[in-house]
Coordinates of C-alpha atoms in Angstrom, one line a residue:
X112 CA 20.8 15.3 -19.3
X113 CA 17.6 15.9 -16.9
X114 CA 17.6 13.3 -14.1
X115 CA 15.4 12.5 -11.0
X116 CA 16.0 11.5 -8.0
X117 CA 13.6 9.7 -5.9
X118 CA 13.9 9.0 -2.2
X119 CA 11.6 5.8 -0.7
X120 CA 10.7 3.8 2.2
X121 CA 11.8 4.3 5.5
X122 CA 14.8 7.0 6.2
X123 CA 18.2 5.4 7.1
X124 CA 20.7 8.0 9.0
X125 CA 22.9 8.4 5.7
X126 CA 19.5 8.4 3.1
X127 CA 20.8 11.9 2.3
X128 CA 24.2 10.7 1.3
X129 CA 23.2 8.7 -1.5
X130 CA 21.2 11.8 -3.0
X131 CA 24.5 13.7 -2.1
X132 CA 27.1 11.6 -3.9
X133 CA 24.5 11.5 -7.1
X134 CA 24.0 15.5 -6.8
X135 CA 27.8 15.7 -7.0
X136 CA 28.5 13.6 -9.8
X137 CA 25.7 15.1 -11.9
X138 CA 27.0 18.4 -11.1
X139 CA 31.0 18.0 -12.6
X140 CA 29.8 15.7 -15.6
X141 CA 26.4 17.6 -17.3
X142 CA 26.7 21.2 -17.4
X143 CA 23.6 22.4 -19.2
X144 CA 21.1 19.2 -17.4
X145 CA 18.7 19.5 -14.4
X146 CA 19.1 17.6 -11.5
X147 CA 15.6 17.2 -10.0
X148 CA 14.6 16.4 -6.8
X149 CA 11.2 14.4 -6.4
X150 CA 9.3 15.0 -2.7
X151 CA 7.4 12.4 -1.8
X152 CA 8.6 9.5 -4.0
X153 CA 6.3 8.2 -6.6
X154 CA 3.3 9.8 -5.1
X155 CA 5.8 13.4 -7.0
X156 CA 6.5 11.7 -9.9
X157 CA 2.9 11.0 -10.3
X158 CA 1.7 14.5 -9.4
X159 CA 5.2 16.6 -11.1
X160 CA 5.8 17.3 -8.2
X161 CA 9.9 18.6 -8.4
X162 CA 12.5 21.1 -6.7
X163 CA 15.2 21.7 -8.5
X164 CA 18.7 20.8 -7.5
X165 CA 21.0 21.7 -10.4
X166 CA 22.6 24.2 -8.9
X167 CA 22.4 23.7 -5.1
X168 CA 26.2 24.7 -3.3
X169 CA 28.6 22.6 -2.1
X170 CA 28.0 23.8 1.5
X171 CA 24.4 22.8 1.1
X172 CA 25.2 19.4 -0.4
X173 CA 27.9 18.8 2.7
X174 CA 24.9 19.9 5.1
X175 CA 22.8 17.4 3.0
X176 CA 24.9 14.9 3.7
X177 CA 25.0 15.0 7.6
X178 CA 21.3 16.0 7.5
X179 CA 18.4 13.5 8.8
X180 CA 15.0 11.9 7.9
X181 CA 14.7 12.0 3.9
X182 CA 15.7 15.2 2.4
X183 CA 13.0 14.9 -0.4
X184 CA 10.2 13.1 1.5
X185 CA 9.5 9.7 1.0
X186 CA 6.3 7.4 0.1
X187 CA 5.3 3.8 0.4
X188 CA 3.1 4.2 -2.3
X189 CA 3.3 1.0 -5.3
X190 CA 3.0 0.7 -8.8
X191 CA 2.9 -3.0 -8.7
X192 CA -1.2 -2.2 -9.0
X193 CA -1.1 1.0 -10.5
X194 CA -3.6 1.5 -13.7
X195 CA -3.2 2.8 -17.2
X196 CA -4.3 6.7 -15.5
X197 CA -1.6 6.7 -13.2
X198 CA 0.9 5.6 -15.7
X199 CA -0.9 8.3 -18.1
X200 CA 0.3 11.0 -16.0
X201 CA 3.5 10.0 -15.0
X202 CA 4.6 9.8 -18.8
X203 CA 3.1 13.5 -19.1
X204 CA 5.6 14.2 -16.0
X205 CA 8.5 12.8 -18.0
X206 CA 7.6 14.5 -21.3
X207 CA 6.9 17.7 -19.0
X208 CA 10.7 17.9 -17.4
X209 CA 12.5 16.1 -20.5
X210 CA 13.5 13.6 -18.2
X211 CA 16.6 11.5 -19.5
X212 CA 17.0 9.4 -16.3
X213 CA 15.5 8.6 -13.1
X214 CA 17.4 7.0 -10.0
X215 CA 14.8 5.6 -6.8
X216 CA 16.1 4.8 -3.8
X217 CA 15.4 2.7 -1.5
X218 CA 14.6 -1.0 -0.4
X219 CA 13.2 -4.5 -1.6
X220 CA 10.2 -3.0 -2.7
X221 CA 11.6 0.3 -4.2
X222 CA 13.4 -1.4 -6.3
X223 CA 10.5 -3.3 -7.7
X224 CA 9.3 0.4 -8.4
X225 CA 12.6 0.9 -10.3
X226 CA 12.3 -2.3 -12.1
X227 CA 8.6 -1.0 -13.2
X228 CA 10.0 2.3 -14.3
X229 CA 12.6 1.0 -16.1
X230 CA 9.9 -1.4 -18.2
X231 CA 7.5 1.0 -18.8
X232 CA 9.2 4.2 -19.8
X233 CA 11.5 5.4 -22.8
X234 CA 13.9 6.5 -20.1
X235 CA 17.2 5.2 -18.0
X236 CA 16.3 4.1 -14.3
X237 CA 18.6 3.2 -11.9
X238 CA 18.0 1.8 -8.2
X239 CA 20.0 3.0 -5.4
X240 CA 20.1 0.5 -2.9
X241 CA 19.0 1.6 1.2
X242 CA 17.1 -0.4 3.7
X243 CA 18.3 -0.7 7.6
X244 CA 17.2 -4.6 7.5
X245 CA 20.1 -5.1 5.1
X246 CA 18.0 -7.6 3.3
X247 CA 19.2 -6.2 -0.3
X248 CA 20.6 -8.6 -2.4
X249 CA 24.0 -8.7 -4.5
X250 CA 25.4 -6.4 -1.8
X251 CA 27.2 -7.1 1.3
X252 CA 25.7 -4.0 3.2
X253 CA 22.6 -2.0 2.7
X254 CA 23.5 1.9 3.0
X255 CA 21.9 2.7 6.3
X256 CA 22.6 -0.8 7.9
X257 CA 26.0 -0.7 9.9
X258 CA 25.3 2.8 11.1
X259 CA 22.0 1.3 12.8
X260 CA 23.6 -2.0 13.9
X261 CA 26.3 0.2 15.6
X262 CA 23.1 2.2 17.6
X263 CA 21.9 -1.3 18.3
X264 CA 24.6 -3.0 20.0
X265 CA 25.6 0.0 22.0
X266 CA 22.0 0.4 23.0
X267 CA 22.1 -3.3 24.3
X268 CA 25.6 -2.8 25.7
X269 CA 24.2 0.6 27.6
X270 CA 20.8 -1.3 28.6
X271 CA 22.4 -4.3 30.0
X272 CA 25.5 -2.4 31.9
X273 CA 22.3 -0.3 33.7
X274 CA 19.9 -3.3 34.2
X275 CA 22.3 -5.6 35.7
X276 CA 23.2 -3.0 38.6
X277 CA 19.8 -4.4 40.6
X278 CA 20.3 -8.2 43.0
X279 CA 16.3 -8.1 41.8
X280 CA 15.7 -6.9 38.1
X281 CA 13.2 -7.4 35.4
X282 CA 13.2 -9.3 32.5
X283 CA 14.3 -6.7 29.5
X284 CA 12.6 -7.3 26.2
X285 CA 14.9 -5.3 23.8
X286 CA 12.7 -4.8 20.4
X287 CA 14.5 -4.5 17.2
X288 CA 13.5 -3.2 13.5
X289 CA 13.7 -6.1 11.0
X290 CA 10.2 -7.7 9.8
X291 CA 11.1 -10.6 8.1
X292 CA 15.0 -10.5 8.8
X293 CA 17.2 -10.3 12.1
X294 CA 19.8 -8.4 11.0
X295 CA 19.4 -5.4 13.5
X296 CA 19.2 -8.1 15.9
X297 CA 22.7 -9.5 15.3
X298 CA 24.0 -6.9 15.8
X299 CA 24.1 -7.6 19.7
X300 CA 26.2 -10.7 18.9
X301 CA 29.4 -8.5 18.6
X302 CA 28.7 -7.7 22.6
X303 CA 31.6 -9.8 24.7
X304 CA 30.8 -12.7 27.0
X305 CA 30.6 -10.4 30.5
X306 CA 27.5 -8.4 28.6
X307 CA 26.2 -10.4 26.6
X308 CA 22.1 -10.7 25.8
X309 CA 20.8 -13.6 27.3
X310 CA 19.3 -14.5 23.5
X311 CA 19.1 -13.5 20.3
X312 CA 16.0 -14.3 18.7
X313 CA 15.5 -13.8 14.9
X314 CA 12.6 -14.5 12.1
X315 CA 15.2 -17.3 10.3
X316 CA 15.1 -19.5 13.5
X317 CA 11.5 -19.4 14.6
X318 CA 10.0 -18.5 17.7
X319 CA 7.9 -20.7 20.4
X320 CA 6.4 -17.9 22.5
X321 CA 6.3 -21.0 25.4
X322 CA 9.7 -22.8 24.7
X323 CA 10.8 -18.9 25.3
X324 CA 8.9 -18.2 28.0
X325 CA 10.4 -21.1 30.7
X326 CA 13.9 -20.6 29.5
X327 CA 13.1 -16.7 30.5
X328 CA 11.8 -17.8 34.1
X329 CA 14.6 -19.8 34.3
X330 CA 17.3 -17.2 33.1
X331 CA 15.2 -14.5 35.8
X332 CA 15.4 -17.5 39.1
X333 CA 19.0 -17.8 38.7
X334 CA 20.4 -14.2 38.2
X335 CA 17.5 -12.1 39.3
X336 CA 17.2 -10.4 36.2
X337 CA 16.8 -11.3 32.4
X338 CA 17.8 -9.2 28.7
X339 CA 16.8 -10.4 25.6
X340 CA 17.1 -8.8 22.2
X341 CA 14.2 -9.8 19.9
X342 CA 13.7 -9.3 16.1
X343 CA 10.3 -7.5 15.7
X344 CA 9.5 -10.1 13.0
X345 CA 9.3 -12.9 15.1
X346 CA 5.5 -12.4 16.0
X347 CA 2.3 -10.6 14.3
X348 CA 0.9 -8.0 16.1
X349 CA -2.2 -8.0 14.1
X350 CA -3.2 -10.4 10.8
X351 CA -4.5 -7.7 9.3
X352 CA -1.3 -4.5 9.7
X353 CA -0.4 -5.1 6.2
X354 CA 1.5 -2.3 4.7
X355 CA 0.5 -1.1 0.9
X356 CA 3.4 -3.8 -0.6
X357 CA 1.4 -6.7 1.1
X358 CA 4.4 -6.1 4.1
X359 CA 3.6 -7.6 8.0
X360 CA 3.4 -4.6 10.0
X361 CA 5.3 -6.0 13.2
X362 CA 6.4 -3.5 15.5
X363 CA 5.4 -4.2 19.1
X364 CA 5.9 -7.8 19.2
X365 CA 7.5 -8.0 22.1
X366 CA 4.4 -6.6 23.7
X367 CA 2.8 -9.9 22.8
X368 CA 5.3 -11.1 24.4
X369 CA 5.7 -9.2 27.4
X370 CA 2.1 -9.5 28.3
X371 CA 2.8 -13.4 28.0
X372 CA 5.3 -13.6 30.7
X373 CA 3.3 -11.2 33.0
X374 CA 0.1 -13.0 32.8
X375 CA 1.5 -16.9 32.7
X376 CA 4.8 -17.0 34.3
X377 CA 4.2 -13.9 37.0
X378 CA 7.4 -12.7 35.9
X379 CA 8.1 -8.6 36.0
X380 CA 8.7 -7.4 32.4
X381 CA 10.3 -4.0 30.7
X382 CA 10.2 -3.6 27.0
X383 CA 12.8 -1.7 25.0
X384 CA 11.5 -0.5 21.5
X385 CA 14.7 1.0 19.8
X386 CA 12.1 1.9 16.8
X387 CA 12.9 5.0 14.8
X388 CA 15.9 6.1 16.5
X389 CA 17.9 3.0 15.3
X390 CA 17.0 3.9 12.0
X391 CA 17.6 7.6 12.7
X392 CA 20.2 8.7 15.0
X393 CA 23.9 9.2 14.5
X394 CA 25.0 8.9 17.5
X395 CA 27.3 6.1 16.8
X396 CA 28.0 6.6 12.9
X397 CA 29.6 4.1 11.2
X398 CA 32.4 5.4 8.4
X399 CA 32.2 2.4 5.9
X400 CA 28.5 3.6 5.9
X401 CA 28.8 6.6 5.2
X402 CA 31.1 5.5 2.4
X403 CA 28.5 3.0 0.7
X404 CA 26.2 5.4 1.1
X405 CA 28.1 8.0 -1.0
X406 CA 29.1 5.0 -3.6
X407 CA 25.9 4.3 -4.3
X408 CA 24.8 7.5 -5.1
X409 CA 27.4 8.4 -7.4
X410 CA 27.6 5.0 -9.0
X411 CA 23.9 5.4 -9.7
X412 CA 24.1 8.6 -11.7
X413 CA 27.7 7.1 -13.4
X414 CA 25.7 4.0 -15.0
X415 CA 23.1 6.8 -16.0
X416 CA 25.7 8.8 -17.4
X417 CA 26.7 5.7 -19.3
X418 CA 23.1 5.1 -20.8
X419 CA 22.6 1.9 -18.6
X420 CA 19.1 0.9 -17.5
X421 CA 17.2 -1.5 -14.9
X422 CA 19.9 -1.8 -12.9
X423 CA 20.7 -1.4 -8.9
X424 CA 24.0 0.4 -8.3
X425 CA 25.8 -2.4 -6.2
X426 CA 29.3 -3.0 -5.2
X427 CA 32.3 -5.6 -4.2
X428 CA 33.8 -4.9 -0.8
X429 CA 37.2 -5.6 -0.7
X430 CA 38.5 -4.7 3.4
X431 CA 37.5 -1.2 2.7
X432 CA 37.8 -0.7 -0.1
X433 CA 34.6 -0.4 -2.8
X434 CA 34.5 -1.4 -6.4
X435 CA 31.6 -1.2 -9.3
X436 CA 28.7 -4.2 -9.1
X437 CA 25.3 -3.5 -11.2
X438 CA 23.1 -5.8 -10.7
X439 CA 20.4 -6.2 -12.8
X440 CA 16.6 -5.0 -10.9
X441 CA 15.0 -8.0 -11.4
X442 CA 17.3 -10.5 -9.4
X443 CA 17.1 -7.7 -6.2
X444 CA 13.6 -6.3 -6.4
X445 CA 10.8 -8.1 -3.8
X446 CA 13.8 -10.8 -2.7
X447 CA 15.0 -10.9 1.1
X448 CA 19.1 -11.9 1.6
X449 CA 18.6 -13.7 5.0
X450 CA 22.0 -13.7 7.0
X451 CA 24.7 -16.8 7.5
X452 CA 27.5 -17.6 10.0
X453 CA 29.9 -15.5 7.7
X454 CA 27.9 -13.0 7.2
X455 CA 27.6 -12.6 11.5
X456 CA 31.6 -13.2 11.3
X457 CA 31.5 -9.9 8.9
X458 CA 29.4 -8.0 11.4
X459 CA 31.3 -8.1 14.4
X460 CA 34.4 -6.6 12.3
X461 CA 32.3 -3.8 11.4
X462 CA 30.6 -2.9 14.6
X463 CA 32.4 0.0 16.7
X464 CA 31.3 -0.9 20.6
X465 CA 31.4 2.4 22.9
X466 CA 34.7 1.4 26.3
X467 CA 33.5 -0.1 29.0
X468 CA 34.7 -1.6 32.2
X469 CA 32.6 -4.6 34.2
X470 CA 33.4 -5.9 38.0

């Protein structure tokens, strides 16, 4: 069996697991196959453009897996609009490599990409879920999520231990990943009464840049200092940063913000822009993430295995404990899952806050 493996979208901190746990399986099941990796997403499958992984070692793959940023390179490039030529070329590609099978992973939109593929081509393709916004549906976490939600509320918790120190602060504007969802955001909810955000503001609720604004003033007047933790989505930095999916491009809406309360209310403002490292860092990994990520990766190359097609390699979460959930491309690919209450209940049992101690 030849197989592969496209990486998509924005890195998470365990992207490379997913590629691991596929590598592995694909490695103890086809012994005569290729296992190709694809750099740069569909831009390589477009152009051929492969490394081969077949035989890489299991000290490299267990380096893979604690490695950062997308091992293969990623893309945002679409084949919603893509013409006959560029779907020309990447049949040659398949015909080239003999490719059985081809496993994308990514987000919303990559898995409109999978769902394309798996149309349009005499070959298995199978979506491996990964997005930080956790906006997948069918699945209860998005690989990548809970270890960024964990770098999120301990940000917050570290941010508002320093910022409250001061009789006289600043009003703290703490900028989260998230476009249309607050998911990232949420993840301050799991911080306890004594250091907890001031608000939480999300897409799903709305935002009045003025209702905001005097509760702000009024939070500042009575403690001397303000912290907020605010869902890039909730305000357009520009109508026209649109992404090549037809995405809002968001970050630095709390700018907008910021320069709001400055200008009208007189109030002194600091903005926090968590940005890439949220997505990126490690430094408070999650283990159940890790796990997913793994799952998904292996599950993805088992339903190959098994000759399936157009699905996305979900899950059941059960405590712990993971179980096989295929769902079909079509019902995941360009949808958002928008949190609920239980959902936030869920959360806060998966969040791992750093000790701390408050007067």
């Amino acid at each position: 069996m030849n197989v592969v493996y496209l990486q998509s979208g924005g890195p998470t901190a365990v992207i490379n697991r997913s590629l691991a746990g596929a590598l592995r399986y694909f490695q103890q099941t086809n012994k005569d196959g290729h296992f190709y990796g694809c750099r740069n997403g569909i831009d390589g499958l477009i152009k051929g453009d492969f490394v081969d992984m077949s035989d890489m070692s299991m000290k490299d793959i267990a380096l893979l897996e604690v490695t950062n940023g997308a091992y293969l390179g990623s893309s945002r490039t679409s084949l919603s609009k893509a013409n006959d030529e560029t779907f020309a070329k990447i049949e040659q590609v398949i015909k080239q490599y003999k490719l059985n099978g081809i496993l994308v992973n990514g987000g919303n939109d990559s898995m409109c990409t999978a769902s394309i593929l798996s149309r349009k081509f005499d070959v298995k393709c199978i979506g491996v879920p990964k997005t930080v916004d956790n906006d997948l549906f069918g699945i209860p976490y998005s690989p990548g999520y809970l270890t960024a939600a964990n770098y999120v509320a301990n940000c917050v918790l570290s941010t508002i231990l320093d910022s409250r120190v001061y009789k006289k602060g600043k009003i703290t504007l703490i900028e989260t990943m998230g476009r249309d969802t607050g998911w990232l955001s949420l993840a301050a909810s799991v911080l306890p009464n004594e250091v907890a955000p001031d608000g939480i503001y999300i897409p799903e609720e709305g935002f009045d840049l003025k209702v905001f604004a005097a509760r702000a003033k009024q939070i500042y007047l009575e403690k001397g200092y303000g912290m907020f933790v605010i869902s890039e989505g909730i305000a357009l930095t520009s109508g026209e940063a649109i992404d090549s999916f037809g995405n809002r491009q968001v970050e630095g809406s709390c700018d907008i913000v910021a320069a709001y309360l400055s200008k009208e209310e007189n109030l002194p403002v600091r903005v926090v822009r968590l940005s890439i490292p949220q997505r990126a860092s490690r430094a408070y990994p999650n283990a159940l993430d890790d796990h997913i990520a793994s799952y998904c990766g292996e599950e993805a190359m088992r339903l190959l295995i098994q000759g399936q097609t157009g699905f996305m390699a979900g899950y059941k979460l059960d405590g712990n404990t993971l179980s096989p959930n295929p769902i079909a491309l079509d019902l995941v690919a360009g949808k958002t899952r928008f949190p609920n209450k239980e959902d936030v209940a869920d959360i806060k049992e998966r969040i791992n806050l750093a000790p701390f101690i408050v007067l």
